[in-house]
C-alpha positions as a printed Julia matrix, in Angstrom:
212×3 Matrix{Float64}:
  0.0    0.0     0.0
  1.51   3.54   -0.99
  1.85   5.98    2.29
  0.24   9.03    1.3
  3.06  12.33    1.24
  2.77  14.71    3.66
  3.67  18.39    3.68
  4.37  20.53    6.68
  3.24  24.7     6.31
  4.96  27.25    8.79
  3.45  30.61    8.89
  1.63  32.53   11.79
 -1.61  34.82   12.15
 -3.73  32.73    9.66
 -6.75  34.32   11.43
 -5.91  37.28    8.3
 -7.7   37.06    5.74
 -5.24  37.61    2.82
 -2.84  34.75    4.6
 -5.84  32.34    5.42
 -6.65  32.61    1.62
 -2.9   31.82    1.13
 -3.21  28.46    3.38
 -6.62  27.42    1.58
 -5.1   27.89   -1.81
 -1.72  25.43   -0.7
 -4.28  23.07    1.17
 -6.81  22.82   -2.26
 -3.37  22.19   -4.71
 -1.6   19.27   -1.71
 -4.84  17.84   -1.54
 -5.56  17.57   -5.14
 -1.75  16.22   -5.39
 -2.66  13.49   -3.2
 -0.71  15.26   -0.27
 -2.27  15.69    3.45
 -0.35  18.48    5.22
 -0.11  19.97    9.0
  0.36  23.11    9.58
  2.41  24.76   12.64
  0.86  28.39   12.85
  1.48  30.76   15.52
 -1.66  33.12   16.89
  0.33  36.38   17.11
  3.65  37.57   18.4
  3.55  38.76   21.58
  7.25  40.92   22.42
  7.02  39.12   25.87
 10.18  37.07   26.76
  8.51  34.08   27.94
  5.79  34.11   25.51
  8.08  34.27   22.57
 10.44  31.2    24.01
  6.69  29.47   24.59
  5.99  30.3    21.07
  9.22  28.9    19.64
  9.24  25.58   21.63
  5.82  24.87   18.65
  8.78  24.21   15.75
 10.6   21.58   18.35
  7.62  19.72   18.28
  7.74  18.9    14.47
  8.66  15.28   13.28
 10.62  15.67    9.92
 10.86  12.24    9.52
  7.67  11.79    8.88
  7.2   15.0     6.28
  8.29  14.85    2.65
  8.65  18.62    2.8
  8.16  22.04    4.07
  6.35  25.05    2.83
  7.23  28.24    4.78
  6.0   31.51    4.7
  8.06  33.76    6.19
  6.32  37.43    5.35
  3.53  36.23    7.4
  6.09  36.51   10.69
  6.81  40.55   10.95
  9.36  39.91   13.21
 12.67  39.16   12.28
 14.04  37.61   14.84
 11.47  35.14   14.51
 12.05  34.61   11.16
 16.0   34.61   12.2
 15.08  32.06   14.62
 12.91  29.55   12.96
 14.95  30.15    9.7
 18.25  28.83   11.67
 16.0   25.97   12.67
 15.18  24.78   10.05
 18.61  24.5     8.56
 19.94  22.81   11.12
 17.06  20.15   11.94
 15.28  19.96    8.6
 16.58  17.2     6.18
 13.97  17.69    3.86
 13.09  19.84    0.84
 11.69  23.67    1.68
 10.14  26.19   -0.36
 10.12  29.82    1.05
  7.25  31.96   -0.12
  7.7   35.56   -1.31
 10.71  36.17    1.23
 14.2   35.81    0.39
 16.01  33.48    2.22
 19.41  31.86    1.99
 18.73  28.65    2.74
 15.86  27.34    0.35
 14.36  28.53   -2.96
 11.43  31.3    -2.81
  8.28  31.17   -5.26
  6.15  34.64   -5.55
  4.99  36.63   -8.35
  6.28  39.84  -10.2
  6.95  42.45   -6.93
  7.95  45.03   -8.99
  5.86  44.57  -11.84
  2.39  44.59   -9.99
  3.6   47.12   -7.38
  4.09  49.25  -10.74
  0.23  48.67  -11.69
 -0.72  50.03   -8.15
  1.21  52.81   -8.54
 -0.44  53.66  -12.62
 -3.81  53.31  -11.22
 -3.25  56.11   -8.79
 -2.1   58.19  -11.82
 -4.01  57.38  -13.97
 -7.19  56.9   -12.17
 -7.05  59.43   -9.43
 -5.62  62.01  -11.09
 -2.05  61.77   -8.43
  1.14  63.7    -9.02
  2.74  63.76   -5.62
  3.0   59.93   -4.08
  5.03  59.07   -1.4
  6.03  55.55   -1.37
  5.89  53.71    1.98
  8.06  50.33    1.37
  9.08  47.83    3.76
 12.35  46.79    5.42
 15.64  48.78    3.67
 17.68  45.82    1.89
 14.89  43.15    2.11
 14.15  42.39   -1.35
 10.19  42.33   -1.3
 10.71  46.34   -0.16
 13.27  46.92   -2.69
 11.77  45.41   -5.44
  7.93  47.19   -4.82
  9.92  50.17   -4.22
 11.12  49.39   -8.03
  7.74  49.22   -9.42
  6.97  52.49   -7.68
  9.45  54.33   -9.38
  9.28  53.01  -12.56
  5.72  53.89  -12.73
  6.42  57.43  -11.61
  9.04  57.41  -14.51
  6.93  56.32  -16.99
  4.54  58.81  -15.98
  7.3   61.36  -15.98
  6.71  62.27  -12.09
  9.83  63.18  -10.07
 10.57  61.36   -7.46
 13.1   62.75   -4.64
 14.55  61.36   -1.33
 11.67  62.78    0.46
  9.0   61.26   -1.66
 10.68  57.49   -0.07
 10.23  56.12    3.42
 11.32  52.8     4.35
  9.29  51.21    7.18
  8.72  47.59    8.83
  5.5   45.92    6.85
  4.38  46.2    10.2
  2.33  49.4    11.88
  5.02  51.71   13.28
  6.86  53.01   10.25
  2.82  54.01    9.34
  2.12  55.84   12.49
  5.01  57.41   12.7
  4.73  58.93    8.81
  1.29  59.94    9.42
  2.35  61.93   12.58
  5.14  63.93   10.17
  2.33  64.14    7.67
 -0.05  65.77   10.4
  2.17  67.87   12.34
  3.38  69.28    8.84
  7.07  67.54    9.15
  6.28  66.43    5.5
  4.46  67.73    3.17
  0.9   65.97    2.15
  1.25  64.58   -0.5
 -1.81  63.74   -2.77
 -1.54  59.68   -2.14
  0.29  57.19   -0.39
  1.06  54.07   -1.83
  2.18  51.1     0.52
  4.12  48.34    0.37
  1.55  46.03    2.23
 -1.89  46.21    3.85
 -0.96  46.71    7.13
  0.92  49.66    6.92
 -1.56  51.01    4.37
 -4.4   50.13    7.5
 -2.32  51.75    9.79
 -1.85  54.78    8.36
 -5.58  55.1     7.05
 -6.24  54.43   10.76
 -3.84  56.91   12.21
């Protein structure tokens, strides 16, 4: 009798929407493969000590030998030391194939789509659409290639569009909601000027700084 394959899926807060659509969409294509799969999700990160090693102790708990393969998602984590951490595990304790999605990483091969290209699109339908001259892009880590590379698409849009983009018109944040709160204060308080939109690198900081 032929042992069915299984997959293991890493990736926290899949109480979101966009990443619980990301899990269903894995789960329909293993299952249609013929592959079961387990997934070791996290419920949030918490920057408590104790909570965080409580947190980690989840990936000690997973059996390689009896996974064909891994399937991690590390842009769902929006801390890096977690992703440090579980990254390090896994190339020390994991004998078996992984796939990284969207994230860079140094240790396995990453699938995602076009960054740049689609981040471009974004930033043409606020031209063209809206009517927007003045965008300021808000990107995500400096150096981490998902920023860089929607940060890209931002600017080659503006180019194409023939819209000048300066030093000030750039602000690197955290995909996470601090870089977005702290931009909308400068925005408010009349450090920066306003510009006419904001285009971010990922929902969050886009919520955030709608919120703020």
């Amino acid at each position: 009798m032929k042992l069915q394959k299984r997959i293991g899926i890493i990736m926290a807060k899949v109480y979101r929407k966009i990443n619980h659509a990301q899990l269903c969409g894995i789960l329909e294509q293993a299952y249609a493969q013929g592959f079961s799969a387990y997934v070791f999700t996290l419920t949030a990160e918490n920057g408590d000590p104790k909570t965080m090693s409580g947190e980690k102790n989840l990936f000690s708990m997973i059996n390689f030998s009896q996974l064909d393969g891994i399937i991690y998602l590390p842009y769902t984590f929006a801390s890096e030391e977690y992703r440090r951490y579980i990254e390090a595990f896994l190339a020390e304790h994991c004998p078996k194939p992984i796939v990284a999605v969207r994230l860079e990483t140094m240790f396995c091969p990453t699938i995602w789509y076009n960054d740049r290209r689609e981040f471009a699109e974004v930033v043409t339908h606020l031209i063209r659409e809206h009517g927007c001259r003045k965008i300021h892009c808000l990107t995500g880590n400096q150096g981490q290639p998902v920023a860089e590379q929607r940060l890209a698409g931002y600017r080659d849009a503006m180019e194409r569009a023939g819209l000048p983009v300066g030093e000030e018109d750039v602000t690197y944040g955290d995909f996470w909601k601090y870089a977005a709160l702290q931009l909308a204060e400068e925005f408010a308080c009349g450090a920066r000027q306003m510009p006419d939109a904001v285009v971010c690198a990922n929902d969050i900081m886009a919520i955030a700084l709608c919120d703020a």
